[in-house]
Coordinates of C-alpha atoms in Angstrom, one line a residue:
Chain O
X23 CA 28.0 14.9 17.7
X24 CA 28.1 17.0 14.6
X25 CA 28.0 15.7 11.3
X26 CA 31.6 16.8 9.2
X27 CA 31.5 19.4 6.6
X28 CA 33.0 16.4 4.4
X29 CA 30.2 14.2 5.6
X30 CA 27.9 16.4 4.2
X31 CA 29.3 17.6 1.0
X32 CA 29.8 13.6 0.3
X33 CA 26.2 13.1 1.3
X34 CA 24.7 15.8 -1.2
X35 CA 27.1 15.3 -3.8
X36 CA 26.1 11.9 -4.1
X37 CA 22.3 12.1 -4.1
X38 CA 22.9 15.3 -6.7
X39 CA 24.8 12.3 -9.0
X40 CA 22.5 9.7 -8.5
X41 CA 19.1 12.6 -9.1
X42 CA 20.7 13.6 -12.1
X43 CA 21.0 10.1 -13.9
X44 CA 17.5 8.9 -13.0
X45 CA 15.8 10.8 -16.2
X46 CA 18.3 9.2 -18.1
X47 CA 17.2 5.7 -17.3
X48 CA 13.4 6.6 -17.4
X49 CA 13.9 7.9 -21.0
X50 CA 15.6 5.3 -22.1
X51 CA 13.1 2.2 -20.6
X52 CA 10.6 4.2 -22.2
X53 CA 12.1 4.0 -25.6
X54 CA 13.0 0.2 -24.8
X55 CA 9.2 -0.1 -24.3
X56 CA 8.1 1.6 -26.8
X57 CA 10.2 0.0 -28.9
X58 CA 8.5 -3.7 -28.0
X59 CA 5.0 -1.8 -27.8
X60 CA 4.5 -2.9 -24.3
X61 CA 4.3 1.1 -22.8
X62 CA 1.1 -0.7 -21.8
Chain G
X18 CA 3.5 44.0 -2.5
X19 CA 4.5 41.9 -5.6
X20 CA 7.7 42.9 -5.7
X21 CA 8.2 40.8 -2.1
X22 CA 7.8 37.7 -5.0
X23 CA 9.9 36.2 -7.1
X24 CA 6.9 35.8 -9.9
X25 CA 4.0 38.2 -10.4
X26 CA 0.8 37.3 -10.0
X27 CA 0.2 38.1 -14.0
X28 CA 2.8 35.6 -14.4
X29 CA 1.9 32.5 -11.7
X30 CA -1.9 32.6 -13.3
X31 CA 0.3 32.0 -16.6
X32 CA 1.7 29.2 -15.8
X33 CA -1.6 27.5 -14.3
X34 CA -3.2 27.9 -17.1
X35 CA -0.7 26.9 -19.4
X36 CA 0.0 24.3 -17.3
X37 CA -3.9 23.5 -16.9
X38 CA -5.0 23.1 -20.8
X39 CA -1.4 21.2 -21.7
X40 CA -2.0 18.3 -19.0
X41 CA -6.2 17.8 -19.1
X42 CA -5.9 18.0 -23.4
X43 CA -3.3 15.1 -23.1
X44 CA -5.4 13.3 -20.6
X45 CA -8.0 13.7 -23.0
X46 CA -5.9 12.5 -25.8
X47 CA -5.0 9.3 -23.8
X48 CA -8.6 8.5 -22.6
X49 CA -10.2 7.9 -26.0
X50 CA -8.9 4.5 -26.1
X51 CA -10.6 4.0 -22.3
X52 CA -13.3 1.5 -23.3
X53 CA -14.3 -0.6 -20.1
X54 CA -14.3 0.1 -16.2
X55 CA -11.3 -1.9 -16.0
X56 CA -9.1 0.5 -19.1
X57 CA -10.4 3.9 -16.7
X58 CA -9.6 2.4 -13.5
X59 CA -6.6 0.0 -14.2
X60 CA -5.2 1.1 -18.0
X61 CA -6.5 -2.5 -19.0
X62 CA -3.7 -4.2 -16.5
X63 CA -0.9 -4.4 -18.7
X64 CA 1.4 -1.2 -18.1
X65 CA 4.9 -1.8 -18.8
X66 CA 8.3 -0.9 -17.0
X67 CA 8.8 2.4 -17.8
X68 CA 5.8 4.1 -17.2
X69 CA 6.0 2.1 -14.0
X70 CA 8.9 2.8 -12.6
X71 CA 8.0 6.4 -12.8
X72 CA 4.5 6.4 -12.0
X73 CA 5.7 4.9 -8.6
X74 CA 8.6 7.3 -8.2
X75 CA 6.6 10.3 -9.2
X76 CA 3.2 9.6 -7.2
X77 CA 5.8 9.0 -4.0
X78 CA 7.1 12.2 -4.8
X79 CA 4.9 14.5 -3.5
X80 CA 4.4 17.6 -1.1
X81 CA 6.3 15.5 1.1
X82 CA 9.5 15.8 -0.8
X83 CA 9.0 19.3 -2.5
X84 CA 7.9 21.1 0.4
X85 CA 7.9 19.6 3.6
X86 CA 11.3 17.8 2.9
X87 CA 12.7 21.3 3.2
X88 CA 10.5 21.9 5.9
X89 CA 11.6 19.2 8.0
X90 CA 15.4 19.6 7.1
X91 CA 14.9 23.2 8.2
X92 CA 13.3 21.8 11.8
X93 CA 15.7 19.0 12.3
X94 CA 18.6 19.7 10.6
X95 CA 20.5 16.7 8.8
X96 CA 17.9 13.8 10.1
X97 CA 15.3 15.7 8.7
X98 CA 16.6 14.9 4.7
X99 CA 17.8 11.6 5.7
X100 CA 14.6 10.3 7.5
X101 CA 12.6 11.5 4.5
X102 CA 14.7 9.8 2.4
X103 CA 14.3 6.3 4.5
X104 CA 10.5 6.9 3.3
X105 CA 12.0 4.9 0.1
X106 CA 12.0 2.1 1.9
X107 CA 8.2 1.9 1.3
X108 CA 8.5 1.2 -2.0
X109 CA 11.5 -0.8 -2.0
X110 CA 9.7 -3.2 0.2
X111 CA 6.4 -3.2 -1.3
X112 CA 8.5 -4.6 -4.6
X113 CA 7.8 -8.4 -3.0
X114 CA 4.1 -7.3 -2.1
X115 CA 3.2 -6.0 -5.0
X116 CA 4.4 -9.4 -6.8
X117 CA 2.4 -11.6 -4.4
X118 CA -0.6 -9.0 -4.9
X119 CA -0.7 -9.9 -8.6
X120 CA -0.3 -13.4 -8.0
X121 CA -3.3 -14.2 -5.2
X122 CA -6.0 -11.2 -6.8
X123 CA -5.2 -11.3 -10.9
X124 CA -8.8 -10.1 -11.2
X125 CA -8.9 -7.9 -7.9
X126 CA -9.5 -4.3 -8.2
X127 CA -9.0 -2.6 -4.8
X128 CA -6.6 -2.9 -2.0
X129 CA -10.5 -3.2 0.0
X130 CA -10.9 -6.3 -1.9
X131 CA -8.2 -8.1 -0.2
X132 CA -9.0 -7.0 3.0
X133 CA -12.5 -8.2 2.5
X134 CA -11.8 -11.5 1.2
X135 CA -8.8 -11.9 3.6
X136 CA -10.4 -10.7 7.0
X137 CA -13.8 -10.4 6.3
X138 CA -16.6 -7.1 6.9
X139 CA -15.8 -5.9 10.1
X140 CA -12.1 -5.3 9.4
X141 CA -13.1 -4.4 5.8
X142 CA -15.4 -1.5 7.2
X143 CA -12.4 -0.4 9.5
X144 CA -9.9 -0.4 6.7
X145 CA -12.1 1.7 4.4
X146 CA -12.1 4.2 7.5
X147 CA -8.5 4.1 7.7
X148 CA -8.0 4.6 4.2
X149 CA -10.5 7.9 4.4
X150 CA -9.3 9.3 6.8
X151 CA -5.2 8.9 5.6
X152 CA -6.4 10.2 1.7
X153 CA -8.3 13.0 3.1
X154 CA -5.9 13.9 4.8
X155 CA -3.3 13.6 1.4
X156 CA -5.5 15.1 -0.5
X157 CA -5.9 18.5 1.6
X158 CA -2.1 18.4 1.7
X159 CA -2.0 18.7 -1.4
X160 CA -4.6 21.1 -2.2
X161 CA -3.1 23.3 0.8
X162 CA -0.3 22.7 -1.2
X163 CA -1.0 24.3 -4.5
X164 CA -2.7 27.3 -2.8
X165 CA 1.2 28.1 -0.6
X166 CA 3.3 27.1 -3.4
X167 CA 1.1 30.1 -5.4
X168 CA 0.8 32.2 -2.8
X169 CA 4.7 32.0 -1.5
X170 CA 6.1 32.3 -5.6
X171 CA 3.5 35.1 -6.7
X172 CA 2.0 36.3 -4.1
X173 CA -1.0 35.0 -5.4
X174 CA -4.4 34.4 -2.8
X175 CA -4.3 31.0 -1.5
X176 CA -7.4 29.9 -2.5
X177 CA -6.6 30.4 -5.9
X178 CA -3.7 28.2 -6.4
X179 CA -5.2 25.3 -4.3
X180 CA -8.7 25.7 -6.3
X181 CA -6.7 25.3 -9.8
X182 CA -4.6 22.5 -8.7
X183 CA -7.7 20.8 -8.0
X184 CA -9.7 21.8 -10.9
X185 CA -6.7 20.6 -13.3
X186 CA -6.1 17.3 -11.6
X187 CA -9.9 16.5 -11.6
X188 CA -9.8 17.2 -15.4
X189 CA -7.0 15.1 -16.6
X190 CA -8.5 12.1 -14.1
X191 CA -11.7 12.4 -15.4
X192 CA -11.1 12.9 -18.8
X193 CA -8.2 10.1 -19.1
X194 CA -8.9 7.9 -16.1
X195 CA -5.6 5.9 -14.8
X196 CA -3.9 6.1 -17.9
X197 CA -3.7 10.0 -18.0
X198 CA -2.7 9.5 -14.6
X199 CA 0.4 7.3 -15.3
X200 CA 1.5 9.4 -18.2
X201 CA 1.3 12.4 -17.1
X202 CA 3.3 10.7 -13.6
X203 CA 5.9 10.2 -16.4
X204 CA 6.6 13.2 -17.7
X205 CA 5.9 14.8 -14.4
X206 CA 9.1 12.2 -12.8
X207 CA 10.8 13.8 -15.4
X208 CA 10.2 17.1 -15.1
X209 CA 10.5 17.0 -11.0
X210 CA 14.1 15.4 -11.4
X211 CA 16.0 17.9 -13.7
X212 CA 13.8 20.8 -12.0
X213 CA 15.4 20.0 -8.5
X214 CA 18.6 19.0 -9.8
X215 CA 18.9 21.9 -11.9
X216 CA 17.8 24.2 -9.1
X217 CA 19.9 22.3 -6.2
X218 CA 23.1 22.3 -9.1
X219 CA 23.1 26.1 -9.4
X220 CA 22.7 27.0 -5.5
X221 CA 25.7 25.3 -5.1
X222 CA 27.6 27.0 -7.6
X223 CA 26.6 30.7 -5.2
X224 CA 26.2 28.8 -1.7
X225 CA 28.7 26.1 -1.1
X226 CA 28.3 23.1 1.4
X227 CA 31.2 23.7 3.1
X228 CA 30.2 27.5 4.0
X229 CA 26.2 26.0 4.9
X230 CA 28.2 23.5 7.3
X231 CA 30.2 26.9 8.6
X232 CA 27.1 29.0 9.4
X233 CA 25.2 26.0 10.8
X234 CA 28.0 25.0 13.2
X235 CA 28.2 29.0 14.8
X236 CA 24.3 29.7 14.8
X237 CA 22.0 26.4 14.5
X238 CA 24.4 23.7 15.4
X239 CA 21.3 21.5 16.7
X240 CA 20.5 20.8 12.6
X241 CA 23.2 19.4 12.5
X242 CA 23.6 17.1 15.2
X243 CA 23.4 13.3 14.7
X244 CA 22.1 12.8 18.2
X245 CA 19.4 15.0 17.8
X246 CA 16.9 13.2 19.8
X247 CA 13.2 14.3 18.4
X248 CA 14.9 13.8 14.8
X249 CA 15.9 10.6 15.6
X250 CA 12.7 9.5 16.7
X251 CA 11.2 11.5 13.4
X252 CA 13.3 9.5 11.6
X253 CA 11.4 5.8 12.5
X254 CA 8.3 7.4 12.9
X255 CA 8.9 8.6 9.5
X256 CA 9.7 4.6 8.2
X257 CA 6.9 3.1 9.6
X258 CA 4.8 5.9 8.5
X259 CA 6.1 5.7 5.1
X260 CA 5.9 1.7 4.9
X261 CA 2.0 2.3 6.3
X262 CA 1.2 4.7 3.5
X263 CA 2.3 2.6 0.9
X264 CA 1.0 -0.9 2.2
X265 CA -2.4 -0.4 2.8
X266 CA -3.5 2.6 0.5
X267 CA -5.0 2.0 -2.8
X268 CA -2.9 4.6 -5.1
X269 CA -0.3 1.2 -4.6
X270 CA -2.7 -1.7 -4.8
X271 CA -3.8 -0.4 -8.2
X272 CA -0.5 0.1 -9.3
X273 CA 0.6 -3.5 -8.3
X274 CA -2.5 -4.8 -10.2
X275 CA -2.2 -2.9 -13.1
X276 CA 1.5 -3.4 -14.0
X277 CA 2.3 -6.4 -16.4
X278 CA 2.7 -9.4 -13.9
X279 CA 6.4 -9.5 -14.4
X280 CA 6.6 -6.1 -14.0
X281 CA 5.7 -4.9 -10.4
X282 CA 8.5 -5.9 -8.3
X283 CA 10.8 -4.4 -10.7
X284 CA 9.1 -1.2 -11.1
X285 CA 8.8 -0.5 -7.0
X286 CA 12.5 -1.4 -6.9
X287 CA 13.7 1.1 -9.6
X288 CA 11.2 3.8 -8.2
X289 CA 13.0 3.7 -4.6
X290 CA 15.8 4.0 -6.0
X291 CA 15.0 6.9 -8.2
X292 CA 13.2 8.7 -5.3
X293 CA 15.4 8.4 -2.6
X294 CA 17.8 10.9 -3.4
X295 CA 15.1 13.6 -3.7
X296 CA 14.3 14.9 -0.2
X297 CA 18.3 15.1 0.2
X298 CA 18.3 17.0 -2.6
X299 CA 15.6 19.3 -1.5
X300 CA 16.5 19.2 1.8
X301 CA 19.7 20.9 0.8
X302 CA 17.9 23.4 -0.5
X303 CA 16.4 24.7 3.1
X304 CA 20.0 23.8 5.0
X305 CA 21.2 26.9 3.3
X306 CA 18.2 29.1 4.5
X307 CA 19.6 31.0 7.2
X308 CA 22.7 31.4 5.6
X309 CA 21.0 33.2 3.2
X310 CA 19.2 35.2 6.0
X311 CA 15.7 33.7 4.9
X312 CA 13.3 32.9 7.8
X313 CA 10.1 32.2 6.5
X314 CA 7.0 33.0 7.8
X315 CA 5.6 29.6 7.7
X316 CA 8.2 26.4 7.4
X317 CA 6.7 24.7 4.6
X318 CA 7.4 27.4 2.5
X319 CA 11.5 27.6 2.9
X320 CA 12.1 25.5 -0.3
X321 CA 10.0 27.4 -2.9
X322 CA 11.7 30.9 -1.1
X323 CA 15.3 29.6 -0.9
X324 CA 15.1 28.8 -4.3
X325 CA 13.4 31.9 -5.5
X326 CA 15.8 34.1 -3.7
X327 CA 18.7 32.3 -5.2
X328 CA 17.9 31.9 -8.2
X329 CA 15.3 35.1 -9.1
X330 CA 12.7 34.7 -11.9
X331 CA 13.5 31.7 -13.5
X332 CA 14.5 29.6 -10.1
X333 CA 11.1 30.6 -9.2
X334 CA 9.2 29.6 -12.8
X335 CA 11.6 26.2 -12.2
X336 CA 10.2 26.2 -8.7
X337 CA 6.6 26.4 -9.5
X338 CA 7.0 23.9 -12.5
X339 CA 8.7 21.3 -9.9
X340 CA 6.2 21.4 -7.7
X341 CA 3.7 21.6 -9.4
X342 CA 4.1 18.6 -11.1
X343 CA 4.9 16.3 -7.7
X344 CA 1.7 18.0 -6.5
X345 CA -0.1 17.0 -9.6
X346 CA 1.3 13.4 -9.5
X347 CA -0.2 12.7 -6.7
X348 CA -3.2 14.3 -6.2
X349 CA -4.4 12.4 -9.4
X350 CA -3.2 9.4 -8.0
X351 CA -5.0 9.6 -5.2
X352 CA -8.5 10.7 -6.4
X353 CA -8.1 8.1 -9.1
X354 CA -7.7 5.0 -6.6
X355 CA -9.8 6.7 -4.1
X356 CA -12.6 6.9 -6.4
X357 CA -11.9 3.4 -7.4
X358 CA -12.3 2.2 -3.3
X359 CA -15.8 4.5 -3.6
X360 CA -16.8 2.5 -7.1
X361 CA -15.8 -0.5 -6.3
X362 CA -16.5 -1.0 -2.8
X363 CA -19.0 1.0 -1.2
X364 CA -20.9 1.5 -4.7
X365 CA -20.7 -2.3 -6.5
X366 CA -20.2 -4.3 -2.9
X367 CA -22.7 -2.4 -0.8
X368 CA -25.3 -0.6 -3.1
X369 CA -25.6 -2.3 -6.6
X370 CA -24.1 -5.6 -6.6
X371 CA -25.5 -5.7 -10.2
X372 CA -24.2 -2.6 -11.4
X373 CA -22.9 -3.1 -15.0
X374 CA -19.5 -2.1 -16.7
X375 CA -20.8 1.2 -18.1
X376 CA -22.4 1.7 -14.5
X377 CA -19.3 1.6 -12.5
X378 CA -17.5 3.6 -15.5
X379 CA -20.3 6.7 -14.6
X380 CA -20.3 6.0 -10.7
X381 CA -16.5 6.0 -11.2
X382 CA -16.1 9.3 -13.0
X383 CA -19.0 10.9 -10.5
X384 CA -16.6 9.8 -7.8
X385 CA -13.7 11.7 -9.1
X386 CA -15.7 14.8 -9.3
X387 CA -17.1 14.7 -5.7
X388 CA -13.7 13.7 -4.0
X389 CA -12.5 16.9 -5.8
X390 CA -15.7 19.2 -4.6
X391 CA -14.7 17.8 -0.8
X392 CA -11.1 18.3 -1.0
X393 CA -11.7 21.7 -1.7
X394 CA -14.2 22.5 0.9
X395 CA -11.7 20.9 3.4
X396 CA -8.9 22.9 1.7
X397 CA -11.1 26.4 2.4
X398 CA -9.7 26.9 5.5
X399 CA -6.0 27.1 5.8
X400 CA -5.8 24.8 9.3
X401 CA -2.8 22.8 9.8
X402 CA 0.4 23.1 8.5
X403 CA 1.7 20.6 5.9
X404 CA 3.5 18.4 8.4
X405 CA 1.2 18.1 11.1
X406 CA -1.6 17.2 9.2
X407 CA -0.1 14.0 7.4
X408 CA 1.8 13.3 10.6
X409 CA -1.8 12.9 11.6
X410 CA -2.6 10.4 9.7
X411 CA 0.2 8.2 10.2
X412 CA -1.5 7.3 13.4
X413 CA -4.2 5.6 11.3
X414 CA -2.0 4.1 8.4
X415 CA 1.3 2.3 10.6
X416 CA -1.8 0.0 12.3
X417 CA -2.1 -1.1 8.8
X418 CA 1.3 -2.6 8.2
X419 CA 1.5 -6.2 9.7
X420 CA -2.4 -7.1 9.0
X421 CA -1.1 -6.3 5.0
X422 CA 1.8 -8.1 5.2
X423 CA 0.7 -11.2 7.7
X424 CA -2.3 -11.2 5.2
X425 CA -0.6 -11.7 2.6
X426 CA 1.9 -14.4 3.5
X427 CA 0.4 -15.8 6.9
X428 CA -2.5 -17.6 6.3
X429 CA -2.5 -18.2 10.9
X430 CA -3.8 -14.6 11.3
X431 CA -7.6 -14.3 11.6
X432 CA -10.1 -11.1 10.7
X433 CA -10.7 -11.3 14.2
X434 CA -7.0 -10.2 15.6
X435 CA -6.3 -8.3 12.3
X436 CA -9.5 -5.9 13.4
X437 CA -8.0 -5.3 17.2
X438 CA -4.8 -5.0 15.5
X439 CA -5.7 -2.1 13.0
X440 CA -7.8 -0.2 15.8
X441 CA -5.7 -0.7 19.1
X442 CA -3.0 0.4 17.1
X443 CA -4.5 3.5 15.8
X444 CA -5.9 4.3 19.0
X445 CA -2.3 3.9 20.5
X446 CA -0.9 6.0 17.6
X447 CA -3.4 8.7 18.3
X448 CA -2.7 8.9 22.0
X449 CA 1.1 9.3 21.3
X450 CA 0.7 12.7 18.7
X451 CA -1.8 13.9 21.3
X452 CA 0.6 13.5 24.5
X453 CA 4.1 13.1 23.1
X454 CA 4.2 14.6 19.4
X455 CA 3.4 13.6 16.2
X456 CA 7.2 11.7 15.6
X457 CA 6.0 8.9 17.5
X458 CA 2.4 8.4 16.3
X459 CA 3.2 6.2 13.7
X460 CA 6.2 4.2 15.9
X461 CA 3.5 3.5 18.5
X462 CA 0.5 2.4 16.0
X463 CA 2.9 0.1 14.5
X464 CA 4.2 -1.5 18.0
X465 CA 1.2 -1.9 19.1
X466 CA -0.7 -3.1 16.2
X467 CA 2.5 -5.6 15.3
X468 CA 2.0 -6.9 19.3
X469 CA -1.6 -8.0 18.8
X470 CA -0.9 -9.9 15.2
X471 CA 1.9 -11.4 16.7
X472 CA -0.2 -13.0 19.5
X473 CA -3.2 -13.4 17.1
X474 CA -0.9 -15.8 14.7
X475 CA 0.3 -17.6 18.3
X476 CA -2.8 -18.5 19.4
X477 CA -4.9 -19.2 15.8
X478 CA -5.5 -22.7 14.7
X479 CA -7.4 -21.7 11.4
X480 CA -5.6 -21.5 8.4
X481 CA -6.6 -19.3 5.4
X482 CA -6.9 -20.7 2.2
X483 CA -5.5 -18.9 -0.3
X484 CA -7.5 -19.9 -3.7
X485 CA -10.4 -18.5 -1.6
X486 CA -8.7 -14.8 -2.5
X487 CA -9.0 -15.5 -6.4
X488 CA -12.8 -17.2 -6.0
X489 CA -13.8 -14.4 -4.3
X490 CA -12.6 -11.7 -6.9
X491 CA -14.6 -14.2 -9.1

């Protein structure tokens, strides 16, 4: 049983999206942090 | 020859240098405020949720996700990517762990002193095997590493790239202790996900799923399979081999006791999260390999020539600074909290119970320097590839898994059982890489060693008290 070419595309796509937002949210609980000095 | 690389070798010993001075200055920036045992080894136990999250994402991703993530996708096809990715699960389900870690040990330094106070010496003594044998084995990985990604960008010798890798990651560590090491994990997390997003982004706009899904289907259909049975086995072996690593090695017990106490749960959940899309990512990266007509000479190196080939110079400089930076995250990770298992507890618990705080900070630093001399001399020769010699270890770590997790919420299970548990299971694991294959060393350890806590909590009639865990750290 093959996986679809639609499957797939989906598949990448998605983690692509999801890859591509994570600096956003790092960035900004770091300025959050730094913000409340608690970076550490 | 050099024009067989993407990068010449002027410009690859540019970048490590570069690279080199930017990341041990800033560690030695960051350690000047390092004033007790407990700032080098634990950044004085109050990091926040930023630094974190990423420190966990970043230290997870490693040559696991950069190179042999591509490597595996290009063995097994679409299981390959997914089952790496499942290795998320590790730190999504040490989120509850590392919260209970912080609540029983406040004071606790080591992952060694739970398992001492918990179980007692002669599962203690096994553990601190365990945990040799499974960061040896990391660390070479990662020093083998640096020398490929070199030698497959620029052409570079081998013992070159893996012999600066180490030198800069010792630097930084040394120089900074555990807060260079979760600072630079930061912007490292950083750097690794635009890097593979950028790089993954512009294959796509010259090599389009739909065309990869085309050529696989006529020429390699098997990589694409869903029944795929060796992939589906790599794909649990590759869970409980993930959930093993991060339960019972120290890079994560110093992490849970060094975040802020509300912190740690938090932090492991958001660094899944952020993590598990990366090996599909990467992953994609090799699908398209024969499409493009690339058949490496060794697997492991199909992402960093996919991506060279693709994209020329700068895919290749983008490459190099991608992995370089998971290889970095984690090697410092790992000589950091495997120097703090050597301080802590074969130096203060069996040599010099007495040992002051400036003591442990030398013994500490020493550490650092001679788990860097070792990994090199085990780096030397070239033996294993990637794969096969972390699959290795996951014989050792899956044992690991229930006597962490029973030990932490069941108080039934004794030292006794825990020991048989730990070694049975690795002896099990062992047996099935040696006559099966390495995809079901880890699935066998963890049966086996699951089976023998299971009976071991049946049968006990002693129940551990828990305050004993914080006297002892007393």
């Amino acid at each position: 049983m093959l996986i679809s070419a639609e499957w797939l595309q989906g598949l990448i796509l998605s983690c692509l999206v999801l890859a591509a937002v994570a600096p956003l949210v790092l960035l900004l609980l770091w300025v959050r942090d730094w913000r409340q000095q608690g970076l550490w | 020859m050099s024009s067989a690389y993407a990068l010449t070798p002027q410009l690859g010993l540019t970048l490590v240098v570069l690279f080199g001075a930017g990341w041990i200055a800033f560690g030695y920036w960051l350690g000047r405020s390092n004033r007790s045992h407990e700032d080098f080894a634990l950044a004085g136990r109050q990091v926040g949720l930023a630094l974190a999250a990423a420190t966990a994402m970043a230290t997870w991703v490693t040559s696991n996700t950069t190179l042999v993530a591509p490597q595996l996708t290009y063995q097994f096809g679409v299981w390959g990517m997914v089952g790496y990715s499942f290795a998320a699960l590790g730190l999504l389900l040490f989120a509850p762990l590392a919260k209970r870690i912080k609540q029983l040990m406040p004071g606790g330094y080591t992952a060694g002193d739970f398992v001492r106070s918990r179980y007692g010496k002669p599962a203690w003594y096994l553990f601190l095997v365990i945990s040799a044998v499974y960061a040896l084995a990391w660390l070479v990985s990662l020093g083998m590493a640096g020398g490929i990604l070199l030698q497959a960008l620029s052409g570079l010798d081998y013992h070159l790239g893996m012999t600066a890798i180490l030198v800069i990651c010792v630097g930084y560590t040394l120089f900074g202790g555990f807060k260079a090491v979760i600072a630079t994990d930061f912007v490292q997390a950083v750097i690794i996900i635009i890097g593979v997003v950028v790089v993954a982004g512009l294959l796509l706009t010259q090599v389009s799923v739909t065309s990869v899904h085309e050529q696989l289907t006529q020429q390699h259909p098997q990589l694409l399979d869903l029944l795929f049975p060796a992939a589906i086995m790599f794909l649990f072996n590759n869970i409980f081999f993930g959930l093993g690593e991060i339960f019972h090695s120290n890079v994560w017990w110093t992490r849970a006791l060094s975040f802020k106490s509300q912190v740690g749960a938090k932090a492991f959940v958001l660094g899944g999260l952020l993590w598990l899309p990366i090996p599909i990512v990467t992953g994609f990266i090799a699908l398209a390999a024969p499409q493009l007509g690339i058949f490496p000479p060794s697997a492991d190196m199909v992402g960093p020539m996919v991506a060279a080939a693709v994209l020329g110079k700068v895919g290749a400089v983008v490459v190099f600074v991608v992995v370089f930076s998971a290889l970095a995250s984690s090697l410092d990770s790992l000589l950091a909290a495997s120097a703090d298992l050597l301080t802590r507890d074969v130096y203060q618990q069996q040599l010099r119970p007495q040992a002051n705080d400036q003591q442990l900070l030398k013994v500490n630093r020493y550490s650092i320097v001679a788990l860097g001399i070792l990994t090199w001399l085990l780096c030397l020769p070239q033996l294993a590839t990637l794969g096969a010699l972390l699959n290795f270890a996951g014989a050792f770590v899956a044992s690991t898994i229930m006597p962490i997790i029973l030990g932490l919420y069941q108080p039934k299970l004794t030292g006794s059982y825990a020991t048989a548990a730990m070694l049975l299971g690795t002896c099990a694991g062992l047996v099935g890489y040696l006559l099966i294959g390495f995809y079901v060393a880890a699935l066998l350890s963890c049966l086996i060693s699951s089976s023998i806590c299971m009976i071991g909590v049946i049968r006990s009639r002693s129940r551990f008290d828990w305050q004993l865990l914080q006297q002892r750290q007393d």
